[in-house]
mmCIF file of C-alpha atoms and ligand atoms in Angstrom:
data_model
loop_
_atom_site.group_PDB
_atom_site.id
_atom_site.type_symbol
_atom_site.label_atom_id
_atom_site.label_comp_id
_atom_site.label_asym_id
_atom_site.label_seq_id
_atom_site.Cartn_x
_atom_site.Cartn_y
_atom_site.Cartn_z
ATOM 1 C CA UNK A 753 17.667 7.041 24.255
ATOM 2 C CA UNK A 754 14.511 9.659 26.121
ATOM 3 C CA UNK A 755 17.720 10.801 28.360
ATOM 4 C CA UNK A 756 20.369 10.858 26.160
ATOM 5 C CA UNK A 757 18.989 12.801 23.062
ATOM 6 C CA UNK A 758 16.937 15.094 26.001
ATOM 7 C CA UNK A 759 13.362 14.444 24.902
ATOM 8 C CA UNK A 760 12.102 14.699 28.647
ATOM 9 C CA UNK A 761 12.444 18.479 28.079
ATOM 10 C CA UNK A 762 9.743 18.823 25.431
ATOM 11 C CA UNK A 763 6.650 17.764 25.463
ATOM 12 C CA UNK A 764 3.966 18.690 23.487
ATOM 13 C CA UNK A 765 0.766 20.091 24.955
ATOM 14 C CA UNK A 766 -2.969 21.037 23.686
ATOM 15 C CA UNK A 767 -2.283 22.970 20.410
ATOM 16 C CA UNK A 768 -3.405 26.555 21.578
ATOM 17 C CA UNK A 769 -0.666 25.641 24.523
ATOM 18 C CA UNK A 770 2.205 23.645 22.589
ATOM 19 C CA UNK A 771 5.254 24.958 21.190
ATOM 20 C CA UNK A 772 6.470 24.097 18.081
ATOM 21 C CA UNK A 773 9.329 20.892 18.030
ATOM 22 C CA UNK A 774 13.126 22.789 20.323
ATOM 23 C CA UNK A 775 14.914 23.413 17.354
ATOM 24 C CA UNK A 776 17.680 20.948 18.408
ATOM 25 C CA UNK A 777 15.386 18.722 17.356
ATOM 26 C CA UNK A 778 15.997 19.902 13.595
ATOM 27 C CA UNK A 779 19.622 20.029 13.956
ATOM 28 C CA UNK A 780 20.601 17.473 16.198
ATOM 29 C CA UNK A 781 22.729 14.154 14.053
ATOM 30 C CA UNK A 782 21.642 12.014 17.092
ATOM 31 C CA UNK A 783 17.688 13.067 16.403
ATOM 32 C CA UNK A 784 18.034 11.984 13.322
ATOM 33 C CA UNK A 785 19.359 8.425 14.000
ATOM 34 C CA UNK A 786 16.642 8.348 16.567
ATOM 35 C CA UNK A 787 14.224 8.995 14.041
ATOM 36 C CA UNK A 788 15.203 6.176 11.428
ATOM 37 C CA UNK A 789 15.078 3.400 14.696
ATOM 38 C CA UNK A 790 12.087 4.511 16.137
ATOM 39 C CA UNK A 791 10.172 6.010 13.365
ATOM 40 C CA UNK A 792 11.717 5.200 10.089
ATOM 41 C CA UNK A 793 12.209 2.010 10.620
ATOM 42 C CA UNK A 794 8.736 1.307 12.184
ATOM 43 C CA UNK A 795 5.858 2.828 10.122
ATOM 44 C CA UNK A 796 4.684 2.489 7.116
ATOM 45 C CA UNK A 797 7.327 3.275 4.094
ATOM 46 C CA UNK A 798 6.568 3.659 0.388
ATOM 47 C CA UNK A 799 8.840 1.157 -1.788
ATOM 48 C CA UNK A 800 8.261 1.379 -5.809
ATOM 49 C CA UNK A 801 5.253 1.003 -8.269
ATOM 50 C CA UNK A 802 3.022 -2.412 -7.534
ATOM 51 C CA UNK A 803 3.263 -1.861 -11.889
ATOM 52 C CA UNK A 804 7.112 -4.117 -11.076
ATOM 53 C CA UNK A 805 6.467 -6.636 -9.379
ATOM 54 C CA UNK A 806 3.257 -7.963 -10.849
ATOM 55 C CA UNK A 807 4.131 -11.151 -12.893
ATOM 56 C CA UNK A 808 5.456 -14.423 -10.620
ATOM 57 C CA UNK A 809 9.638 -13.296 -10.437
ATOM 58 C CA UNK A 810 8.880 -9.856 -10.879
ATOM 59 C CA UNK A 811 11.057 -8.335 -7.844
ATOM 60 C CA UNK A 812 12.276 -4.092 -6.804
ATOM 61 C CA UNK A 813 14.971 -3.806 -4.615
ATOM 62 C CA UNK A 814 14.595 -0.082 -1.988
ATOM 63 C CA UNK A 815 15.464 0.679 1.248
ATOM 64 C CA UNK A 816 13.649 1.692 4.504
ATOM 65 C CA UNK A 817 15.372 3.229 7.674
ATOM 66 C CA UNK A 818 18.393 2.470 6.142
ATOM 67 C CA UNK A 819 18.140 -1.603 5.233
ATOM 68 C CA UNK A 820 17.714 -2.939 1.617
ATOM 69 C CA UNK A 821 15.463 -4.409 1.314
ATOM 70 C CA UNK A 822 14.028 -7.100 -2.366
ATOM 71 C CA UNK A 823 10.155 -7.505 -2.544
ATOM 72 C CA UNK A 824 9.437 -10.129 -4.852
ATOM 73 C CA UNK A 825 6.389 -11.846 -6.002
ATOM 74 C CA UNK A 826 6.206 -15.944 -5.909
ATOM 75 C CA UNK A 827 5.159 -18.709 -7.948
ATOM 76 C CA UNK A 828 1.730 -18.777 -5.726
ATOM 77 C CA UNK A 829 1.083 -14.522 -6.685
ATOM 78 C CA UNK A 830 1.430 -13.674 -3.230
ATOM 79 C CA UNK A 831 4.408 -10.357 -3.069
ATOM 80 C CA UNK A 832 7.044 -11.159 -0.253
ATOM 81 C CA UNK A 833 9.835 -8.697 1.332
ATOM 82 C CA UNK A 834 13.012 -10.089 2.688
ATOM 83 C CA UNK A 835 15.890 -8.055 3.818
ATOM 84 C CA UNK A 836 18.480 -7.736 0.676
ATOM 85 C CA UNK A 837 21.171 -9.113 2.875
ATOM 86 C CA UNK A 838 22.249 -12.678 1.775
ATOM 87 C CA UNK A 839 23.186 -14.800 4.661
ATOM 88 C CA UNK A 840 26.837 -16.029 3.623
ATOM 89 C CA UNK A 841 28.558 -13.322 3.785
ATOM 90 C CA UNK A 842 25.987 -9.917 3.310
ATOM 91 C CA UNK A 843 25.982 -10.216 -0.411
ATOM 92 C CA UNK A 844 22.446 -8.713 -1.967
ATOM 93 C CA UNK A 845 20.187 -11.179 -3.527
ATOM 94 C CA UNK A 846 18.685 -8.411 -6.053
ATOM 95 C CA UNK A 847 20.015 -5.536 -7.644
ATOM 96 C CA UNK A 848 17.659 -2.720 -9.257
ATOM 97 C CA UNK A 849 14.574 -4.958 -10.564
ATOM 98 C CA UNK A 850 13.632 -7.608 -12.207
ATOM 99 C CA UNK A 851 12.315 -10.870 -13.245
ATOM 100 C CA UNK A 852 14.010 -13.887 -12.493
ATOM 101 C CA UNK A 853 13.035 -17.381 -10.718
ATOM 102 C CA UNK A 854 14.945 -17.694 -8.440
ATOM 103 C CA UNK A 855 17.047 -15.037 -6.227
ATOM 104 C CA UNK A 856 21.059 -15.153 -7.472
ATOM 105 C CA UNK A 857 23.276 -13.813 -4.422
ATOM 106 C CA UNK A 858 25.854 -11.297 -6.777
ATOM 107 C CA UNK A 859 28.675 -11.832 -4.334
ATOM 108 C CA UNK A 860 29.194 -16.004 -4.782
ATOM 109 C CA UNK A 861 26.166 -16.755 -6.307
ATOM 110 C CA UNK A 862 24.303 -18.479 -3.723
ATOM 111 C CA UNK A 863 20.310 -18.962 -4.984
ATOM 112 C CA UNK A 864 17.215 -18.059 -3.133
ATOM 113 C CA UNK A 865 13.947 -19.628 -4.291
ATOM 114 C CA UNK A 866 11.083 -16.880 -5.021
ATOM 115 C CA UNK A 867 10.007 -17.723 -0.408
ATOM 116 C CA UNK A 868 13.621 -16.746 0.336
ATOM 117 C CA UNK A 869 14.308 -20.132 1.045
ATOM 118 C CA UNK A 870 17.875 -21.622 0.860
ATOM 119 C CA UNK A 871 18.247 -23.584 -2.508
ATOM 120 C CA UNK A 872 21.674 -24.086 -3.217
ATOM 121 C CA UNK A 873 24.819 -22.810 -1.497
ATOM 122 C CA UNK A 874 28.269 -23.444 -4.818
ATOM 123 C CA UNK A 875 30.552 -25.917 -3.311
ATOM 124 C CA UNK A 876 29.522 -25.307 0.309
ATOM 125 C CA UNK A 877 30.509 -29.290 1.653
ATOM 126 C CA UNK A 878 32.006 -30.279 3.899
ATOM 127 C CA UNK A 879 30.913 -27.677 6.123
ATOM 128 C CA UNK A 880 29.703 -28.672 10.384
ATOM 129 C CA UNK A 881 27.203 -27.421 12.444
ATOM 130 C CA UNK A 882 25.329 -25.885 9.315
ATOM 131 C CA UNK A 883 21.718 -27.031 8.104
ATOM 132 C CA UNK A 884 21.217 -25.314 4.181
ATOM 133 C CA UNK A 885 17.655 -26.196 5.411
ATOM 134 C CA UNK A 886 17.164 -23.618 8.409
ATOM 135 C CA UNK A 887 19.324 -20.847 5.896
ATOM 136 C CA UNK A 888 16.100 -17.925 4.676
ATOM 137 C CA UNK A 889 16.788 -14.580 4.023
ATOM 138 C CA UNK A 890 14.843 -12.053 6.739
ATOM 139 C CA UNK A 891 10.930 -11.837 5.866
ATOM 140 C CA UNK A 892 9.324 -8.546 6.089
ATOM 141 C CA UNK A 893 6.071 -7.081 5.754
ATOM 142 C CA UNK A 894 5.134 -5.850 2.828
ATOM 143 C CA UNK A 895 1.181 -4.357 1.757
ATOM 144 C CA UNK A 896 -0.287 -3.504 -1.181
ATOM 145 C CA UNK A 897 -1.989 -1.158 -2.105
ATOM 146 C CA UNK A 898 -2.705 -0.575 -6.016
ATOM 147 C CA UNK A 899 -0.422 1.636 -7.406
ATOM 148 C CA UNK A 900 1.329 1.584 -4.666
ATOM 149 C CA UNK A 901 3.710 -1.025 -2.685
ATOM 150 C CA UNK A 902 5.142 -0.608 1.154
ATOM 151 C CA UNK A 903 7.054 -1.437 3.962
ATOM 152 C CA UNK A 904 7.174 -1.827 7.371
ATOM 153 C CA UNK A 905 9.639 -3.275 9.055
ATOM 154 C CA UNK A 906 8.022 -3.667 12.406
ATOM 155 C CA UNK A 907 6.114 -6.212 12.529
ATOM 156 C CA UNK A 908 3.716 -4.939 16.063
ATOM 157 C CA UNK A 909 3.216 -2.203 13.754
ATOM 158 C CA UNK A 910 -0.389 -0.911 13.484
ATOM 159 C CA UNK A 911 -1.972 -2.472 10.239
ATOM 160 C CA UNK A 912 -1.274 -0.687 6.626
ATOM 161 C CA UNK A 913 -5.561 -0.368 6.892
ATOM 162 C CA UNK A 914 -5.357 0.596 10.441
ATOM 163 C CA UNK A 915 -2.933 3.092 9.873
ATOM 164 C CA UNK A 916 -4.768 4.450 6.290
ATOM 165 C CA UNK A 917 -8.370 4.517 8.690
ATOM 166 C CA UNK A 918 -10.690 5.839 6.566
ATOM 167 C CA UNK A 919 -8.703 6.902 3.034
ATOM 168 C CA UNK A 920 -10.006 3.912 1.106
ATOM 169 C CA UNK A 921 -14.059 4.454 1.834
ATOM 170 C CA UNK A 922 -13.340 8.178 1.120
ATOM 171 C CA UNK A 923 -11.205 7.247 -2.002
ATOM 172 C CA UNK A 924 -14.710 4.477 -3.160
ATOM 173 C CA UNK A 925 -17.209 7.199 -2.054
ATOM 174 C CA UNK A 926 -14.975 9.594 -4.913
ATOM 175 C CA UNK A 927 -15.362 7.188 -7.155
ATOM 176 C CA UNK A 928 -11.289 7.101 -8.013
ATOM 177 C CA UNK A 929 -9.714 4.667 -9.675
ATOM 178 C CA UNK A 930 -6.950 3.917 -8.664
ATOM 179 C CA UNK A 931 -6.208 0.064 -8.895
ATOM 180 C CA UNK A 932 -6.167 1.461 -12.627
ATOM 181 C CA UNK A 933 -3.038 3.883 -12.766
ATOM 182 C CA UNK A 934 0.342 3.843 -14.025
ATOM 183 C CA UNK A 935 3.102 6.311 -12.771
ATOM 184 C CA UNK A 936 3.802 8.510 -15.248
ATOM 185 C CA UNK A 937 6.165 10.825 -14.093
ATOM 186 C CA UNK A 938 9.349 11.133 -11.516
ATOM 187 C CA UNK A 939 10.861 13.783 -10.228
ATOM 188 C CA UNK A 940 13.152 13.658 -7.508
ATOM 189 C CA UNK A 941 14.548 16.973 -5.591
ATOM 190 C CA UNK A 942 17.588 17.694 -2.697
ATOM 191 C CA UNK A 943 16.165 19.828 -0.361
ATOM 192 C CA UNK A 944 18.715 21.244 1.929
ATOM 193 C CA UNK A 945 16.975 20.804 5.189
ATOM 194 C CA UNK A 946 15.571 18.598 7.785
ATOM 195 C CA UNK A 947 12.805 16.236 6.789
ATOM 196 C CA UNK A 948 10.066 17.124 8.877
ATOM 197 C CA UNK A 949 10.789 21.340 8.437
ATOM 198 C CA UNK A 950 9.477 19.654 5.082
ATOM 199 C CA UNK A 951 6.988 18.543 6.036
ATOM 200 C CA UNK A 952 6.605 20.942 8.407
ATOM 201 C CA UNK A 953 5.713 23.157 5.827
ATOM 202 C CA UNK A 954 3.072 20.387 3.344
ATOM 203 C CA UNK A 955 1.016 20.910 6.985
ATOM 204 C CA UNK A 956 -0.380 23.537 6.846
ATOM 205 C CA UNK A 957 -1.515 26.367 4.962
ATOM 206 C CA UNK A 958 -0.845 29.566 6.773
ATOM 207 C CA UNK A 959 2.758 30.729 4.422
ATOM 208 C CA UNK A 960 0.030 30.330 0.585
ATOM 209 C CA UNK A 961 -1.094 33.686 0.665
ATOM 210 C CA UNK A 962 2.508 34.903 1.023
ATOM 211 C CA UNK A 963 5.065 32.291 -0.238
ATOM 212 C CA UNK A 964 2.357 30.877 -2.841
ATOM 213 C CA UNK A 965 0.898 33.967 -4.354
ATOM 214 C CA UNK A 966 -0.004 32.092 -7.582
ATOM 215 C CA UNK A 967 -1.905 29.158 -5.910
ATOM 216 C CA UNK A 968 -3.227 31.679 -3.326
ATOM 217 C CA UNK A 969 -5.151 33.855 -6.347
ATOM 218 C CA UNK A 970 -7.182 30.176 -6.273
ATOM 219 C CA UNK A 971 -7.759 28.657 -3.609
ATOM 220 C CA UNK A 972 -10.803 29.280 -1.021
ATOM 221 C CA UNK A 973 -8.205 30.615 1.418
ATOM 222 C CA UNK A 974 -11.026 31.640 3.993
ATOM 223 C CA UNK A 975 -11.949 27.570 3.631
ATOM 224 C CA UNK A 976 -9.059 25.561 3.871
ATOM 225 C CA UNK A 977 -8.474 23.280 6.579
ATOM 226 C CA UNK A 978 -5.915 20.518 8.537
ATOM 227 C CA UNK A 979 -8.312 17.810 9.193
ATOM 228 C CA UNK A 980 -6.198 15.435 11.841
ATOM 229 C CA UNK A 981 -6.472 11.317 12.258
ATOM 230 C CA UNK A 982 -4.985 8.693 14.147
ATOM 231 C CA UNK A 983 -1.316 8.378 11.796
ATOM 232 C CA UNK A 984 -2.918 10.859 8.979
ATOM 233 C CA UNK A 985 -4.803 14.536 7.930
ATOM 234 C CA UNK A 986 -6.377 15.353 5.284
ATOM 235 C CA UNK A 987 -6.574 18.914 4.014
ATOM 236 C CA UNK A 988 -9.686 21.129 2.833
ATOM 237 C CA UNK A 989 -8.002 22.630 -0.045
ATOM 238 C CA UNK A 990 -11.197 24.440 -2.678
ATOM 239 C CA UNK A 991 -11.096 26.785 -5.332
ATOM 240 C CA UNK A 992 -11.843 29.462 -5.683
ATOM 241 C CA UNK A 993 -15.466 29.120 -8.214
ATOM 242 C CA UNK A 994 -13.922 29.724 -11.352
ATOM 243 C CA UNK A 995 -10.439 30.715 -10.260
ATOM 244 C CA UNK A 996 -7.703 30.517 -12.640
ATOM 245 C CA UNK A 997 -6.450 27.576 -15.802
ATOM 246 C CA UNK A 998 -4.292 25.095 -15.028
ATOM 247 C CA UNK A 999 -1.344 27.050 -14.997
ATOM 248 C CA UNK A 1000 -2.219 28.471 -11.721
ATOM 249 C CA UNK A 1001 -2.304 25.395 -9.713
ATOM 250 C CA UNK A 1002 -0.773 24.099 -6.954
ATOM 251 C CA UNK A 1003 1.368 21.330 -7.463
ATOM 252 C CA UNK A 1004 -1.965 19.321 -6.792
ATOM 253 C CA UNK A 1005 -4.437 20.470 -8.541
ATOM 254 C CA UNK A 1006 -3.678 17.791 -11.443
ATOM 255 C CA UNK A 1007 -7.622 18.511 -12.903
ATOM 256 C CA UNK A 1008 -8.427 20.984 -14.320
ATOM 257 C CA UNK A 1009 -12.067 20.396 -16.536
ATOM 258 C CA UNK A 1010 -15.497 20.498 -14.602
ATOM 259 C CA UNK A 1011 -16.514 20.526 -11.090
ATOM 260 C CA UNK A 1012 -13.790 19.840 -8.858
ATOM 261 C CA UNK A 1013 -12.984 16.768 -6.365
ATOM 262 C CA UNK A 1014 -9.701 15.970 -4.742
ATOM 263 C CA UNK A 1015 -8.035 13.880 -1.940
ATOM 264 C CA UNK A 1016 -5.558 15.595 -0.073
ATOM 265 C CA UNK A 1017 -3.599 13.386 2.528
ATOM 266 C CA UNK A 1018 -0.805 13.013 4.652
ATOM 267 C CA UNK A 1019 0.331 9.995 6.239
ATOM 268 C CA UNK A 1020 2.738 10.099 9.612
ATOM 269 C CA UNK A 1021 5.582 10.792 8.806
ATOM 270 C CA UNK A 1022 6.882 10.975 5.169
ATOM 271 C CA UNK A 1023 4.178 10.579 2.647
ATOM 272 C CA UNK A 1024 1.379 13.228 1.294
ATOM 273 C CA UNK A 1025 -1.024 11.615 -0.679
ATOM 274 C CA UNK A 1026 -2.939 13.667 -3.223
ATOM 275 C CA UNK A 1027 -5.556 12.429 -5.179
ATOM 276 C CA UNK A 1028 -7.682 13.194 -8.231
ATOM 277 C CA UNK A 1029 -10.692 10.802 -10.079
ATOM 278 C CA UNK A 1030 -8.577 10.237 -12.829
ATOM 279 C CA UNK A 1031 -4.576 10.558 -10.771
ATOM 280 C CA UNK A 1032 -2.562 10.708 -8.378
ATOM 281 C CA UNK A 1033 0.706 12.268 -7.147
ATOM 282 C CA UNK A 1034 2.865 11.278 -3.979
ATOM 283 C CA UNK A 1035 5.431 12.853 -2.421
ATOM 284 C CA UNK A 1036 7.759 11.113 -0.297
ATOM 285 C CA UNK A 1037 9.850 12.684 1.926
ATOM 286 C CA UNK A 1038 13.421 10.917 2.837
ATOM 287 C CA UNK A 1039 16.297 11.813 5.091
ATOM 288 C CA UNK A 1040 19.537 12.239 3.149
ATOM 289 C CA UNK A 1041 21.134 13.333 6.693
ATOM 290 C CA UNK A 1042 20.000 15.332 8.686
ATOM 291 C CA UNK A 1043 20.172 18.212 7.218
ATOM 292 C CA UNK A 1044 19.330 16.767 3.875
ATOM 293 C CA UNK A 1045 15.702 16.109 2.419
ATOM 294 C CA UNK A 1046 15.083 13.926 -0.907
ATOM 295 C CA UNK A 1047 11.675 14.512 -2.226
ATOM 296 C CA UNK A 1048 9.988 12.556 -4.200
ATOM 297 C CA UNK A 1049 6.934 12.902 -6.520
ATOM 298 C CA UNK A 1050 5.994 10.150 -9.075
ATOM 299 C CA UNK A 1051 2.342 10.846 -10.988
ATOM 300 C CA UNK A 1052 0.730 8.050 -10.834
ATOM 301 C CA UNK A 1053 -2.885 8.553 -14.148
ATOM 302 C CA UNK A 1054 -5.762 6.526 -15.938
ATOM 303 C CA UNK A 1055 -3.768 5.023 -19.329
ATOM 304 C CA UNK A 1056 -6.140 6.971 -21.226
ATOM 305 C CA UNK A 1057 -4.820 10.239 -19.749
ATOM 306 C CA UNK A 1058 -1.151 9.092 -20.439
ATOM 307 C CA UNK A 1059 -2.131 8.989 -23.597
ATOM 308 C CA UNK A 1060 -4.226 11.959 -24.160
ATOM 309 C CA UNK A 1061 -4.101 14.620 -22.110
ATOM 310 C CA UNK A 1062 -0.166 14.838 -21.988
ATOM 311 C CA UNK A 1063 0.312 17.769 -23.225
ATOM 312 C CA UNK A 1064 -1.995 19.216 -19.543
ATOM 313 C CA UNK A 1065 -0.606 17.369 -17.363
ATOM 314 C CA UNK A 1066 2.826 18.275 -18.285
ATOM 315 C CA UNK A 1067 1.467 21.814 -17.862
ATOM 316 C CA UNK A 1068 0.666 20.864 -14.088
ATOM 317 C CA UNK A 1069 3.734 18.933 -13.063
ATOM 318 C CA UNK A 1070 5.608 22.244 -14.598
ATOM 319 C CA UNK A 1071 3.680 24.925 -12.354
ATOM 320 C CA UNK A 1072 3.947 21.805 -9.612
ATOM 321 C CA UNK A 1073 7.372 21.885 -10.538
ATOM 322 C CA UNK A 1074 7.211 25.784 -9.938
ATOM 323 C CA UNK A 1075 5.466 25.785 -6.596
ATOM 324 C CA UNK A 1076 8.360 22.942 -5.260
ATOM 325 C CA UNK A 1077 10.737 25.632 -5.703
ATOM 326 C CA UNK A 1078 8.813 28.249 -4.307
ATOM 327 C CA UNK A 1079 8.498 25.617 -1.392
ATOM 328 C CA UNK A 1080 12.306 24.105 -1.100
ATOM 329 C CA UNK A 1081 13.332 28.156 -0.853
ATOM 330 C CA UNK A 1082 11.067 28.320 2.373
ATOM 331 C CA UNK A 1083 12.248 25.733 3.830
ATOM 332 C CA UNK A 1084 16.475 26.141 3.032
ATOM 333 C CA UNK A 1085 15.651 29.889 4.652
ATOM 334 C CA UNK A 1086 13.730 27.909 7.821
ATOM 335 C CA UNK A 1087 17.038 25.443 8.226
ATOM 336 C CA UNK A 1088 19.097 28.106 8.627
ATOM 337 C CA UNK A 1089 17.468 30.420 10.983
ATOM 338 C CA UNK A 1090 16.903 27.140 12.941
ATOM 339 C CA UNK A 1091 20.584 27.437 13.975
ATOM 340 C CA UNK A 1092 20.931 30.850 14.915
ATOM 341 C CA UNK A 1093 21.188 31.512 18.405
ATOM 342 C CA UNK A 1094 18.303 34.041 17.982
ATOM 343 C CA UNK A 1095 15.111 31.374 17.769
ATOM 344 C CA UNK A 1096 14.502 26.977 19.888
ATOM 345 C CA UNK A 1097 10.731 26.720 19.843
ATOM 346 C CA UNK A 1098 8.193 28.332 18.122
ATOM 347 C CA UNK A 1099 4.017 28.290 18.466
ATOM 348 C CA UNK A 1100 1.145 27.273 16.652
ATOM 349 C CA UNK A 1101 -1.668 29.503 15.279
ATOM 350 C CA UNK A 1102 -4.706 27.524 16.355
ATOM 351 C CA UNK A 1103 -6.136 28.459 13.259
ATOM 352 C CA UNK A 1104 -3.712 27.149 10.390
ATOM 353 C CA UNK A 1105 -0.906 24.770 12.185
ATOM 354 C CA UNK A 1106 -3.007 22.184 13.818
ATOM 355 C CA UNK A 1107 -1.654 19.652 10.823
ATOM 356 C CA UNK A 1108 1.244 21.036 12.308
ATOM 357 C CA UNK A 1109 1.061 20.664 15.688
ATOM 358 C CA UNK A 1110 0.038 16.936 14.494
ATOM 359 C CA UNK A 1111 2.528 15.857 13.481
ATOM 360 C CA UNK A 1112 4.965 17.320 16.364
ATOM 361 C CA UNK A 1113 3.229 15.090 18.738
ATOM 362 C CA UNK A 1114 3.244 11.653 16.335
ATOM 363 C CA UNK A 1115 7.193 12.701 16.292
ATOM 364 C CA UNK A 1116 6.902 13.135 19.840
ATOM 365 C CA UNK A 1117 4.882 9.904 21.259
ATOM 366 C CA UNK A 1118 7.180 7.479 18.070
ATOM 367 C CA UNK A 1119 10.469 8.427 19.642
ATOM 368 C CA UNK A 1120 9.260 9.116 23.483
ATOM 369 C CA UNK A 1121 7.495 5.099 22.633
ATOM 370 C CA UNK A 1122 9.438 2.295 24.517
ATOM 371 C CA UNK A 1123 10.020 -0.877 23.130
ATOM 372 C CA UNK A 1124 6.253 -2.438 24.305
ATOM 373 C CA UNK A 1125 4.172 0.790 24.451
ATOM 374 C CA UNK A 1126 1.581 0.544 22.442
ATOM 375 C CA UNK A 1127 1.085 2.106 18.930
HETATM 376 S S1 LIG B 51 27.458 -12.916 0.496
HETATM 377 FE FE1 LIG B 51 26.196 -14.628 -0.542
HETATM 378 S S2 LIG B 51 26.851 -16.001 -1.991
HETATM 379 FE FE2 LIG B 51 29.013 -14.931 -0.503
HETATM 380 FE FE1 LIG B 52 4.455 25.489 -0.346
#
């Protein structure tokens, strides 16, 4: 695959010497095919909110790396993941979300237990060389991290806890009650750009003074920095003391009162977690095709906040909407120009773009890894 894509032509070096990913990595549909196989099918991907699968029989469906999946809570309370693909003739064993005592294929009605094993195949007597006791849905690894559920198609991938690294400790030390938060709002945006253009943009504050003048007035830009770790990075984005009301703030800054305390993380390849004492803003970046991207914004909050401060929440969400529109405009300008004969590759600001460099190195590492390379 590396030869096919010409990956050998590019090698990311140390930040001060490195070039950005060549433009064809953002333009050639073959790269997205490779990324689906080597990145999205080998990393932890958000499947949905854990509140949808609290009780035995609760199920939800979704897709990862182009594969249809279902997560279902068993009678033993264990949440299990399966490919949502019936072993008969590839029908779906679940649609949408809901609660059911078993998974019933929507095509011819084969019934699977909540453990994925085939329980009943209608009118299938007389079939030879076929043992129903050995038929089961293919399993997939899940991780529950309240209030979120993630799936990983690669059973040999680093564990979710390894990918998160210090994040849970930092959240616990900050005293944030992530486990009690519930989903309060979701907004989807389509961006006419490659998914990596959107992630690149998220990973640096370099563009804030130019692209987000309102936001720039509220943050301490000199103190803004990005700390990179193995599979994620953390952004430190302190406020200027006394700056602005909620209306002047970035989508990340939902808190409005008192001392600001927040944690901002990006987790490779396409997840952003913006955490506050009483709420979480989740961003998920999903390629639609090589030059269209779906960005999902979902807000989770403590139930009290959702009830009592709905107005402040709504105000922050609408400001987030404005910042997102500014970011989308920039990303679409860039996508158009990546295709120009006047551009191939660029350079990084050492002070401001280490987060983007870290991302490019991980993309390169995953695309170039052969099947046996430990990650
Ligand atoms: S495809 Fe599932 S029962 Fe036929
Ligand atoms: Fe931005």
